Coordinates of C-alpha atoms and ligand atoms in Angstrom, one line a residue:
Chain L
M1 CA -7.3 -2.9 35.3
R2 CA -8.2 -3.8 38.7
R3 CA -6.6 -1.8 41.5
H4 CA -3.8 -3.4 43.2
L5 CA -5.7 -5.3 45.9
N6 CA -4.1 -7.1 48.8
T7 CA -3.6 -10.8 49.0
I8 CA -4.1 -12.3 52.3
Y9 CA -1.6 -15.1 53.1
V10 CA -2.7 -17.5 55.8
T11 CA 0.3 -19.4 57.2
S12 CA -1.1 -20.9 60.4
E13 CA -1.9 -24.5 59.9
N14 CA -5.0 -24.6 62.0
A15 CA -6.6 -21.4 60.9
W16 CA -10.3 -21.0 60.1
L17 CA -11.6 -18.4 57.7
R18 CA -15.1 -17.1 57.9
K19 CA -17.3 -14.2 56.8
D20 CA -18.6 -11.6 59.1
G21 CA -20.7 -9.1 57.4
A22 CA -18.6 -7.7 54.5
N23 CA -15.4 -8.8 56.2
I24 CA -13.2 -11.8 56.1
V25 CA -12.1 -13.0 59.5
V26 CA -9.1 -15.3 60.3
E27 CA -9.4 -17.3 63.5
V28 CA -6.8 -19.6 65.1
D29 CA -8.0 -21.8 67.9
G30 CA -11.2 -19.9 68.1
Q31 CA -9.4 -16.6 68.6
E32 CA -9.8 -13.8 66.0
R33 CA -6.4 -13.1 64.5
G34 CA -7.3 -10.7 61.8
R35 CA -10.1 -9.2 59.7
A36 CA -10.3 -7.2 56.5
P37 CA -13.1 -5.9 54.4
L38 CA -13.6 -8.1 51.3
H39 CA -13.6 -5.2 48.9
M40 CA -9.9 -4.5 49.8
I41 CA -8.8 -8.1 48.9
G42 CA -7.7 -9.5 45.6
G43 CA -7.0 -13.1 46.7
V44 CA -6.6 -15.3 49.7
V45 CA -3.8 -17.8 49.8
C46 CA -3.8 -20.5 52.5
F47 CA -0.7 -22.6 53.3
G48 CA -1.2 -25.9 55.0
R49 CA -4.6 -26.9 56.1
P50 CA -6.7 -23.9 56.9
G51 CA -10.5 -24.2 56.4
A52 CA -13.0 -21.8 55.1
S53 CA -16.7 -21.5 55.7
P54 CA -19.1 -22.0 52.8
A55 CA -20.5 -18.5 53.5
L56 CA -17.0 -17.0 53.0
M57 CA -16.5 -19.1 49.9
A58 CA -19.8 -17.8 48.4
A59 CA -18.9 -14.2 49.2
C60 CA -15.4 -14.6 47.6
A61 CA -16.9 -16.2 44.5
D62 CA -19.3 -13.4 44.2
A63 CA -16.7 -10.7 44.6
G64 CA -14.2 -12.3 42.2
I65 CA -11.8 -13.2 45.0
A66 CA -9.9 -16.5 44.4
L67 CA -9.3 -18.7 47.4
S68 CA -6.2 -20.8 46.9
F69 CA -4.8 -23.7 48.9
L70 CA -1.1 -24.4 48.8
T71 CA 1.3 -26.8 50.7
P72 CA 3.5 -25.0 53.2
N73 CA 6.2 -24.9 50.5
G74 CA 4.0 -23.2 48.0
K75 CA 3.0 -26.1 45.9
F76 CA -0.4 -25.5 44.4
L77 CA -3.2 -27.8 45.7
A78 CA -6.6 -26.4 44.9
R79 CA -8.4 -23.2 44.1
M80 CA -11.9 -22.0 44.4
E81 CA -13.0 -19.4 41.9
G82 CA -16.4 -17.9 41.1
L83 CA -18.5 -18.0 38.0
R84 CA -17.3 -14.7 36.6
T85 CA -14.0 -15.8 35.1
G86 CA -13.7 -17.5 31.8
N87 CA -14.5 -16.1 28.4
V88 CA -15.3 -18.7 25.9
L89 CA -14.4 -16.6 22.9
L90 CA -11.0 -15.7 24.3
R91 CA -10.3 -19.3 25.3
R92 CA -11.3 -20.7 21.9
T93 CA -9.0 -18.2 20.2
Q94 CA -6.3 -19.0 22.7
Y95 CA -6.5 -22.7 21.8
R96 CA -6.4 -22.0 18.1
M97 CA -3.4 -19.7 18.5
A98 CA -1.6 -22.3 20.6
D99 CA -2.1 -24.8 17.8
D100 CA -1.0 -22.5 15.0
P101 CA 2.8 -21.9 14.9
A102 CA 2.3 -18.8 12.8
R103 CA 0.5 -17.2 15.6
A104 CA 2.2 -18.8 18.6
V105 CA 5.8 -18.1 17.6
P106 CA 5.6 -14.3 17.8
I107 CA 4.2 -14.6 21.3
V108 CA 6.9 -17.1 22.4
R109 CA 9.5 -14.9 20.7
G110 CA 8.4 -11.9 22.9
I111 CA 8.5 -14.0 26.1
V112 CA 11.9 -15.5 25.5
T113 CA 13.4 -12.2 24.3
A114 CA 12.0 -10.4 27.4
K115 CA 13.2 -13.1 29.7
A116 CA 16.8 -12.9 28.5
A117 CA 16.7 -9.1 28.5
N118 CA 15.3 -9.0 32.0
Q119 CA 17.9 -11.5 33.2
R120 CA 20.5 -9.2 31.8
T121 CA 18.9 -6.3 33.7
V122 CA 19.2 -8.2 37.0
L123 CA 22.9 -8.7 36.3
R124 CA 23.3 -5.1 35.4
R125 CA 21.6 -3.9 38.5
A126 CA 23.8 -6.2 40.7
L127 CA 26.9 -4.5 39.1
R128 CA 25.4 -1.1 39.7
D129 CA 24.5 -1.8 43.3
H130 CA 27.5 -3.8 44.5
G131 CA 30.0 -3.6 41.6
D132 CA 32.6 -1.7 43.5
R133 CA 32.5 -4.1 46.5
M134 CA 32.7 -7.2 44.4
E135 CA 35.8 -9.3 43.8
A136 CA 37.3 -8.9 40.4
A137 CA 36.4 -12.5 39.4
A138 CA 32.8 -12.1 40.3
R139 CA 32.5 -8.8 38.5
A140 CA 34.1 -10.3 35.4
T141 CA 31.7 -13.3 35.5
I142 CA 28.7 -11.0 35.6
E143 CA 30.0 -8.7 32.9
T144 CA 30.6 -11.6 30.6
A145 CA 27.2 -13.1 31.3
E146 CA 25.6 -9.7 30.7
A147 CA 27.2 -9.3 27.3
R148 CA 26.1 -12.9 26.3
L149 CA 22.6 -12.3 27.3
V150 CA 22.3 -9.2 25.1
H151 CA 23.2 -11.4 22.1
I152 CA 20.8 -14.2 23.1
A153 CA 18.0 -11.6 23.5
R154 CA 18.8 -10.3 20.0
R155 CA 18.9 -13.7 18.5
A156 CA 15.6 -14.6 20.2
A157 CA 14.0 -11.5 18.8
A158 CA 14.7 -12.8 15.3
A159 CA 13.9 -16.6 15.8
Q160 CA 11.4 -18.2 13.6
D161 CA 10.2 -21.3 15.5
V162 CA 9.4 -22.5 19.0
A163 CA 12.2 -25.1 19.1
T164 CA 14.9 -22.5 18.4
L165 CA 13.4 -20.2 21.0
R166 CA 13.4 -23.0 23.6
G167 CA 17.1 -23.4 22.8
H168 CA 17.7 -19.8 23.3
E169 CA 15.8 -19.9 26.5
G170 CA 17.9 -22.8 27.8
E171 CA 21.1 -21.1 26.8
A172 CA 20.1 -17.9 28.6
A173 CA 19.3 -19.9 31.7
L174 CA 22.7 -21.5 31.7
V175 CA 24.5 -18.2 31.3
Y176 CA 22.4 -16.4 33.8
F177 CA 22.4 -19.0 36.6
G178 CA 26.1 -19.5 35.9
A179 CA 26.5 -15.9 37.1
F180 CA 23.9 -16.0 39.8
D181 CA 26.3 -17.0 42.6
A182 CA 28.5 -14.1 41.7
M183 CA 25.6 -11.7 42.6
I184 CA 25.3 -13.1 46.1
Q185 CA 26.9 -11.0 48.8
G186 CA 26.6 -11.3 52.6
D187 CA 26.7 -14.6 54.3
R188 CA 28.5 -16.7 51.7
T189 CA 28.7 -19.8 53.8
A190 CA 24.9 -20.0 54.2
F191 CA 24.1 -18.9 50.7
S192 CA 25.9 -20.3 47.8
F193 CA 24.5 -21.4 44.5
R194 CA 25.7 -24.1 42.2
G195 CA 22.9 -24.2 39.6
R196 CA 19.2 -24.7 39.7
S197 CA 17.8 -27.7 41.6
R198 CA 14.1 -27.9 42.0
R199 CA 12.9 -31.3 42.9
P200 CA 13.9 -30.9 45.7
P201 CA 15.8 -27.7 46.1
L202 CA 19.3 -28.7 47.4
D203 CA 20.5 -25.4 48.8
R204 CA 19.0 -22.4 50.5
V205 CA 19.1 -20.2 47.4
N206 CA 17.2 -22.8 45.4
A207 CA 14.7 -23.2 48.2
L208 CA 14.1 -19.5 48.2
L209 CA 13.8 -19.2 44.5
S210 CA 11.4 -22.1 44.4
F211 CA 9.2 -20.5 47.0
L212 CA 9.2 -17.2 45.2
Y213 CA 8.4 -18.8 41.9
A214 CA 5.5 -20.6 43.5
M215 CA 4.2 -17.2 44.7
L216 CA 4.7 -15.6 41.3
G217 CA 3.1 -18.6 39.6
H218 CA 0.1 -18.1 41.8
D219 CA -0.2 -14.4 40.9
C220 CA 0.2 -15.1 37.2
R221 CA -2.4 -17.8 37.3
S222 CA -4.9 -15.4 39.0
A223 CA -4.1 -12.7 36.5
L224 CA -4.7 -15.0 33.5
E225 CA -7.9 -16.4 35.0
S226 CA -9.2 -12.9 35.8
V227 CA -9.0 -11.8 32.2
G228 CA -10.6 -15.1 31.1
F229 CA -7.8 -17.3 29.9
D230 CA -7.4 -21.0 30.4
P231 CA -4.1 -21.1 32.4
Q232 CA -3.5 -24.7 31.3
V233 CA -2.9 -24.0 27.6
G234 CA 0.3 -22.3 26.8
F235 CA 2.4 -21.2 23.9
L236 CA 6.0 -21.9 25.1
H237 CA 5.2 -24.7 27.5
A238 CA 3.5 -27.7 26.0
D239 CA 0.3 -29.0 27.4
R240 CA 0.7 -31.5 30.2
P241 CA -2.1 -32.6 32.5
G242 CA -2.2 -30.6 35.7
R243 CA 0.4 -28.1 34.5
A244 CA -0.6 -24.4 34.2
S245 CA 1.4 -23.9 31.0
L246 CA 0.1 -20.4 30.3
S247 CA 1.0 -19.3 33.8
L248 CA 4.5 -20.7 33.3
D249 CA 4.7 -18.8 30.0
L250 CA 3.8 -15.5 31.6
M251 CA 6.1 -16.2 34.5
E252 CA 9.2 -16.6 32.3
E253 CA 9.5 -12.9 31.5
L254 CA 8.6 -11.9 35.1
R255 CA 10.8 -14.3 37.1
P256 CA 14.0 -12.2 36.9
V257 CA 12.2 -8.9 37.8
L258 CA 9.8 -10.0 40.4
A259 CA 11.3 -13.1 42.0
D260 CA 15.1 -13.3 41.3
R261 CA 15.7 -9.8 42.2
Q262 CA 13.7 -10.2 45.4
A263 CA 15.7 -13.3 46.4
L264 CA 19.0 -11.4 45.9
T265 CA 17.7 -8.5 48.0
L266 CA 16.6 -10.8 50.8
I267 CA 19.9 -12.5 51.0
N268 CA 22.2 -9.5 50.3
R269 CA 20.4 -7.4 52.9
G270 CA 20.6 -10.1 55.5
Q271 CA 16.8 -10.3 55.8
L272 CA 17.0 -14.1 55.7
K273 CA 19.4 -16.1 57.8
A274 CA 20.6 -19.7 57.7
R275 CA 18.2 -20.6 60.5
D276 CA 15.2 -19.5 58.3
F277 CA 15.7 -22.8 56.4
A278 CA 15.4 -26.4 57.3
I279 CA 17.4 -29.3 55.7
D280 CA 16.0 -32.7 55.9
E281 CA 17.9 -36.0 56.0
G282 CA 17.7 -36.4 52.3
G283 CA 19.3 -33.0 51.7
A284 CA 16.1 -31.2 50.6
V285 CA 16.0 -27.6 51.8
S286 CA 12.9 -25.6 52.6
L287 CA 11.9 -22.4 54.3
T288 CA 10.8 -22.6 58.0
E289 CA 7.6 -21.0 59.0
D290 CA 9.4 -17.9 60.1
G291 CA 11.4 -17.8 56.9
R292 CA 8.2 -18.1 54.9
K293 CA 6.7 -15.2 56.8
A294 CA 9.7 -13.0 56.2
V295 CA 9.6 -13.8 52.5
L296 CA 5.9 -13.1 52.2
V297 CA 6.2 -9.8 54.0
A298 CA 9.0 -8.7 51.7
W299 CA 7.0 -10.0 48.7
Q300 CA 3.9 -8.0 49.6
D301 CA 6.0 -4.9 50.1
R302 CA 7.8 -5.3 46.8
K303 CA 4.4 -5.6 45.0
K304 CA 3.5 -2.2 46.3
R305 CA 6.6 -0.5 44.8
D306 CA 6.0 1.6 41.7
L307 CA 7.6 1.0 38.4
R308 CA 7.1 2.3 34.9
H309 CA 5.4 0.0 32.5
P310 CA 7.4 -0.2 29.3
F311 CA 4.6 -0.6 26.9
L312 CA 1.8 1.4 28.5
G313 CA 4.2 4.1 29.7
E314 CA 2.4 4.4 33.0
T315 CA 3.6 4.2 36.5
M316 CA 2.0 1.3 38.5
P317 CA 2.7 -1.0 41.5
M318 CA 4.8 -4.0 40.6
G319 CA 2.0 -6.2 41.9
L320 CA -0.2 -5.1 38.9
V321 CA 2.4 -6.2 36.3
P322 CA 1.1 -9.8 35.9
H323 CA -2.5 -8.4 35.5
V324 CA -1.4 -5.9 32.9
Q325 CA 0.6 -8.5 31.0
A326 CA -2.4 -10.9 31.1
L327 CA -4.6 -8.0 29.8
L328 CA -2.2 -7.2 27.0
L329 CA -2.1 -10.8 26.0
S330 CA -5.9 -10.9 25.9
R331 CA -6.0 -7.7 23.8
H332 CA -3.7 -9.4 21.3
V333 CA -5.8 -12.5 21.2
R334 CA -8.9 -10.4 20.7
G335 CA -7.3 -8.5 17.9
D336 CA -6.6 -5.1 19.4
L337 CA -2.8 -5.5 19.2
D338 CA -0.9 -7.1 16.3
G339 CA 1.4 -8.8 18.8
Y340 CA 2.0 -9.5 22.5
P341 CA 4.2 -6.8 24.1
P342 CA 6.1 -8.7 26.9
F343 CA 7.3 -7.0 30.0
I344 CA 10.8 -5.6 29.4
W345 CA 12.6 -4.2 32.5
K346 CA 15.5 -1.8 32.2
Chain B
M1 CA -55.3 -20.4 26.0
Q2 CA -51.6 -20.0 26.8
P3 CA -49.4 -18.9 23.9
P4 CA -46.9 -21.5 22.7
P5 CA -43.4 -21.1 24.3
P6 CA -41.0 -19.0 22.1
D7 CA -38.4 -20.5 19.8
P8 CA -35.3 -21.0 22.0
A9 CA -33.1 -19.6 19.2
V10 CA -35.1 -16.4 19.2
E11 CA -34.9 -16.2 22.9
D12 CA -31.1 -16.7 22.8
A13 CA -30.7 -13.9 20.3
L14 CA -32.5 -11.3 22.4
V15 CA -30.5 -8.2 23.0
P16 CA -30.4 -6.7 26.5
V17 CA -32.0 -3.2 26.5
S18 CA -29.1 -2.1 28.7
A19 CA -26.7 -2.9 25.8
L20 CA -28.3 -0.2 23.6
Q21 CA -27.4 2.4 26.1
H22 CA -23.9 1.1 26.4
Y23 CA -23.6 1.0 22.6
L24 CA -24.7 4.7 22.2
F25 CA -22.2 5.6 25.0
C26 CA -19.4 3.7 23.3
P27 CA -19.7 0.7 20.9
R28 CA -16.4 -0.7 22.4
Q29 CA -17.8 -0.5 25.9
C30 CA -20.9 -2.4 24.7
A31 CA -18.7 -5.1 23.2
L32 CA -16.5 -5.4 26.3
I33 CA -19.5 -5.9 28.4
H34 CA -21.8 -7.9 26.2
V35 CA -19.4 -9.8 23.9
E36 CA -16.4 -10.3 26.1
R37 CA -18.2 -10.3 29.4
I38 CA -15.7 -8.1 31.1
W39 CA -17.1 -6.9 34.3
A40 CA -16.0 -3.9 36.2
E41 CA -17.5 -2.2 39.1
D42 CA -16.2 1.1 40.1
G43 CA -17.9 3.7 42.3
A44 CA -20.2 4.9 39.5
T45 CA -21.6 1.5 38.6
A46 CA -21.9 0.4 42.2
E47 CA -23.9 3.5 43.0
G48 CA -26.1 2.8 40.0
R49 CA -26.6 -0.8 41.1
I50 CA -27.6 0.3 44.6
L51 CA -30.1 2.7 43.2
H52 CA -31.6 0.0 41.0
E53 CA -31.7 -2.5 43.8
R54 CA -33.8 0.0 45.7
V55 CA -36.2 0.7 43.0
D56 CA -36.4 -3.0 42.0
G57 CA -36.9 -4.1 45.5
G58 CA -40.2 -2.4 46.2
R59 CA -43.6 -4.0 45.9
P60 CA -46.3 -2.4 43.8
D61 CA -47.5 0.8 45.4
R62 CA -50.4 3.0 44.8
R63 CA -50.3 6.7 45.0
Q64 CA -52.8 9.3 43.7
G65 CA -54.6 6.6 41.7
V66 CA -51.3 5.6 40.0
R67 CA -50.2 2.0 40.5
T68 CA -46.5 1.5 40.1
V69 CA -45.0 -1.9 39.3
R70 CA -41.3 -2.2 39.8
G71 CA -38.7 -4.4 38.2
I72 CA -41.0 -6.1 35.6
A73 CA -39.2 -8.4 33.1
L74 CA -39.6 -7.0 29.5
R75 CA -39.4 -8.7 26.2
S76 CA -40.1 -8.2 22.6
L77 CA -39.8 -11.2 20.3
A78 CA -40.7 -9.1 17.3
H79 CA -37.7 -6.8 17.9
G80 CA -35.4 -9.1 19.7
L81 CA -35.2 -7.2 23.0
T82 CA -35.1 -8.2 26.6
G83 CA -34.7 -6.3 29.8
K84 CA -36.2 -5.0 33.0
A85 CA -38.1 -1.8 33.7
D86 CA -37.2 0.2 36.8
A87 CA -40.9 1.1 37.1
V88 CA -44.0 1.0 35.0
E89 CA -46.9 3.1 36.0
F90 CA -50.5 2.2 35.3
R91 CA -52.5 5.4 35.7
E92 CA -56.1 4.2 35.2
R93 CA -57.8 1.2 33.9
G94 CA -57.2 0.7 30.3
A95 CA -54.5 3.5 30.1
A96 CA -51.2 2.8 28.4
P97 CA -48.4 1.4 30.6
Y98 CA -46.0 4.3 31.4
P99 CA -42.4 3.4 31.8
V100 CA -40.2 5.4 34.2
E101 CA -36.4 4.9 34.3
Y102 CA -34.3 6.2 37.2
K103 CA -31.0 7.7 36.3
R104 CA -28.1 8.8 38.4
G105 CA -26.8 12.2 37.4
R106 CA -28.5 14.6 35.0
P107 CA -29.9 14.6 31.5
K108 CA -27.1 13.9 28.9
S109 CA -26.5 15.2 25.4
H110 CA -26.5 11.8 23.7
R111 CA -29.8 10.0 23.4
A112 CA -28.8 6.8 25.3
D113 CA -31.3 7.2 28.1
E114 CA -34.2 8.0 25.7
V115 CA -33.3 5.0 23.5
Q116 CA -33.3 2.7 26.5
L117 CA -36.7 4.0 27.6
C118 CA -38.1 3.7 24.1
A119 CA -36.8 0.1 23.9
Q120 CA -38.8 -0.6 27.1
A121 CA -41.8 1.0 25.5
I122 CA -41.5 -1.3 22.4
C123 CA -41.4 -4.3 24.7
L124 CA -44.4 -3.1 26.7
E125 CA -46.4 -2.6 23.5
E126 CA -45.8 -6.2 22.5
M127 CA -46.5 -7.5 26.0
F128 CA -49.7 -5.5 26.6
G129 CA -50.9 -5.3 23.0
Q130 CA -51.3 -1.6 23.4
A131 CA -49.6 1.6 22.1
V132 CA -47.2 3.2 24.5
P133 CA -46.8 6.8 23.4
E134 CA -44.9 8.3 26.3
G135 CA -42.7 7.6 29.3
A136 CA -40.4 9.5 31.7
L137 CA -36.8 9.6 32.8
F138 CA -36.1 10.6 36.4
Y139 CA -32.7 12.2 37.1
A140 CA -31.5 11.8 40.7
Q141 CA -29.2 14.8 40.5
T142 CA -31.8 17.3 39.2
K143 CA -34.7 15.5 40.8
K144 CA -36.7 16.2 37.6
R145 CA -38.9 14.0 35.5
L146 CA -38.2 14.4 31.8
I147 CA -41.1 13.4 29.6
V148 CA -40.1 11.4 26.6
T149 CA -42.4 11.0 23.6
F150 CA -41.8 7.9 21.6
D151 CA -42.0 9.5 18.1
E152 CA -41.0 7.9 14.8
A153 CA -37.5 9.3 14.9
L154 CA -36.7 7.9 18.3
R155 CA -38.3 4.5 17.5
A156 CA -36.2 4.3 14.2
L157 CA -33.0 5.1 16.1
T158 CA -33.8 2.5 18.8
L159 CA -34.4 -0.2 16.3
Q160 CA -31.3 0.7 14.3
V161 CA -29.2 0.6 17.4
A162 CA -30.8 -2.8 18.4
A163 CA -29.9 -4.2 15.0
D164 CA -26.3 -2.9 15.2
V165 CA -25.9 -4.4 18.7
R166 CA -27.3 -7.7 17.5
T167 CA -24.9 -7.8 14.7
M168 CA -22.0 -6.9 16.9
I169 CA -22.8 -9.6 19.4
A170 CA -23.5 -12.3 16.7
E171 CA -20.1 -11.5 15.1
T172 CA -18.4 -11.5 18.6
H173 CA -16.5 -8.5 17.4
T174 CA -15.0 -5.8 19.6
P175 CA -14.4 -2.5 17.9
P176 CA -11.2 -0.6 18.6
P177 CA -11.3 2.1 21.2
R178 CA -11.9 5.7 20.3
F179 CA -10.6 8.0 22.9
G180 CA -13.0 10.6 23.8
P181 CA -14.4 12.6 26.7
G182 CA -16.6 9.6 27.7
C183 CA -13.5 7.6 28.6
K184 CA -13.1 9.7 31.7
H185 CA -16.3 8.3 33.1
C186 CA -16.0 4.8 31.7
S187 CA -15.7 2.1 34.3
L188 CA -13.9 -0.2 31.8
A189 CA -11.2 2.3 30.9
D190 CA -8.6 0.2 32.7
Q191 CA -9.4 -2.9 30.7
C192 CA -9.9 -0.9 27.5
R193 CA -6.7 1.1 27.6
P194 CA -8.0 3.7 25.1
T195 CA -4.9 5.9 24.9
R196 CA -2.5 3.0 24.2
L197 CA -4.8 0.8 22.0
E198 CA -6.3 3.5 19.9
K199 CA -3.3 3.6 17.6
P200 CA -1.1 0.8 18.9
P201 CA 2.5 0.5 17.6
C202 CA 3.7 -2.5 15.6
V203 CA 4.6 -4.8 18.5
Q204 CA 7.5 -6.6 16.9
R205 CA 9.1 -3.3 16.0
W206 CA 8.5 -2.0 19.5
L207 CA 10.1 -5.2 20.9
T208 CA 13.2 -4.8 18.8
A209 CA 13.5 -1.1 19.8
Q210 CA 13.4 -2.2 23.5
L211 CA 16.7 -4.1 23.0
D212 CA 18.6 -1.0 22.1
D213 CA 20.3 0.8 25.0
Ligands
SF4_401 S1 -12.5 3.7 27.8 FE1 -13.4 5.0 26.2 S2 -13.1 3.8 24.3 FE2 -12.8 2.4 26.0 S3 -14.8 1.5 26.3 FE3 -14.7 3.2 27.7 S4 -15.6 4.9 26.6 FE4 -15.1 3.3 25.1

C-alpha cells in the first residue's frame, strides 16, 4: 500500500505548474504560489485551465504521480499517467470476469450490500449525533429508512444476479435519499433536498454531492489505475464509451462514507453558506470558487482521519480506503482471495 | 564473422538474474515483481538503487593491474538468463572475468546473494567462452569482500532456481504469501498483505457476518 500521499488541488484558472529540482512549483501570473517535494505527492488535480511544463509531466510520469485536468465543477477532462500502471494479466482477468456472471455477481453482491449497509450507517450516525435535537417527524423518517436499509442489505447479500442487485441498489437509493433531507440541520432555507438531481444539480445539496462524488470518483480511478486495473470495465456498471465503470463500481460502497457524510458535516456545521453557491438562469446550481476551496480543504482533512478497516483490521487514514479496496479487488482477481471484501462501515 | 542474432522467443524468455534473488528471498515477492509488475520503492530499495547507480555510473578504472568494468550487460542463452553486473574485474590478460556484486547490509543466511553472483558467472562463461571459478560479494555494512567459489552445488542450485522462476513467470502464477521474518524487510508487504492473505476467510461468509449487529 502506498502511504497516504497528498493530492495537490490547483483551483486558480491561470496557474502554471513547473518542475524545479525535485519539487513541483505552482505559479500564478509569474508569481510562485506554492511548492512541494514530488515524493510527498500522490496526485495533482487541476480545475479550469492550468498548464504544466513537459519537464514536470515527465517527472510526474516517472514518479507515478497522475496529473488530472477537471472542469471547475469537477467533471473529468483528461489525465496524464506514466508507463508504470497497467498490468495486462490483471486486465485480461478483469475482462473475463466482467463477462462471466458466475464471477461478476459475487463482486456486485458485495458492492451493493456494502452500499446499503453504509447508507444505513450514515442514517444511524445522524441519529446518534443529532437525534435528540431532531423533530419527531424527521427522526421517525430516519428510523424507518434505517430499518428498511437493513433488509435491503440482507436481501442483496443473498441475490443471485446482477439485475436483481441493480433493483436492490435502486430501492436502497430511494429509501436513503428519501430520508436525506431529514438529516440536514442548520440553515434549512438554503439547504433542503428533494431527491437527487445531477444534470444539472438543481439545489445546493445536490451541487455539493455532485462535486464530492466527482472528487471521490477521481480518487477511485487513481486507486484502480495504480493497482493496474482498466477503470472503464466494470461489474455493476455496464460498459459505455467514456465512462469509468469500474471507478463507479468502487465508488458505490464508498459514497455514503466518504462523500455523503462529508456533505452533511459541511452543511450541519455551517462550514458552507448559501453564498458559496451560484445559481444560473436555468436553475443549475454550482459551487463558487470559494465554496470549492472550502470543500477541498475539508475533503483533504477528512482523508487524513483514521478509521479501522473492516477486513484488514488495521487503522488507516480514510484517504487510503479507495487504494486498499482496489488492492483487495486485485487480490481477488489474481486468486489470493475467494471473493471481493467490500468496505463496510459501522 | 558475427554470430547470428538470437531467436526472439529465446530472448523473450530470459529470466532476469535479479529475479533469482527475489525468488530465494520469497517466491511471492518474486511473482509480485516479475509477474505482476508491482513496483514499490521504500527506503531500502531506494538506497540500493542509489548504490547501484553509483557503481554502474563509473567508467572502467584500473587499479593495481586490475581493470574493472562496471554495469556490463550479461546474458546466457543456454541457461536463459539476463542481467547486469555491478562490476567485473579483469586481473591480467587471459585471466577469468571476476564478478563483484555490491550489497547493502551484511552477509545473509540464505544463499540469494551467492546465487545471483553465480548466475552472473554462468552468463560470463558463455559470453567469454571461459570458465569463471570465483567471484566476490562486497557488503557495504561490514566493508568486507566475501569470496564465492562457484562449485557444483551452487551451480546446481542456481540453475534449479532459474528453472523454477522461468516456470512461475511462464504460468503467470503468484504463490500465496507465507508470513515470515522476511516480511518485516519486504518493500512489497503493503501490497502483499501477508498476515491477512496467508489464511484469508471465506469472503461471502465474512460479508454476511458484517451485517449482524
Ligand atoms: S510480505 Fe512476506 S510473503 Fe509477502 S512478498 Fe514480502 S516477504 Fe513475501
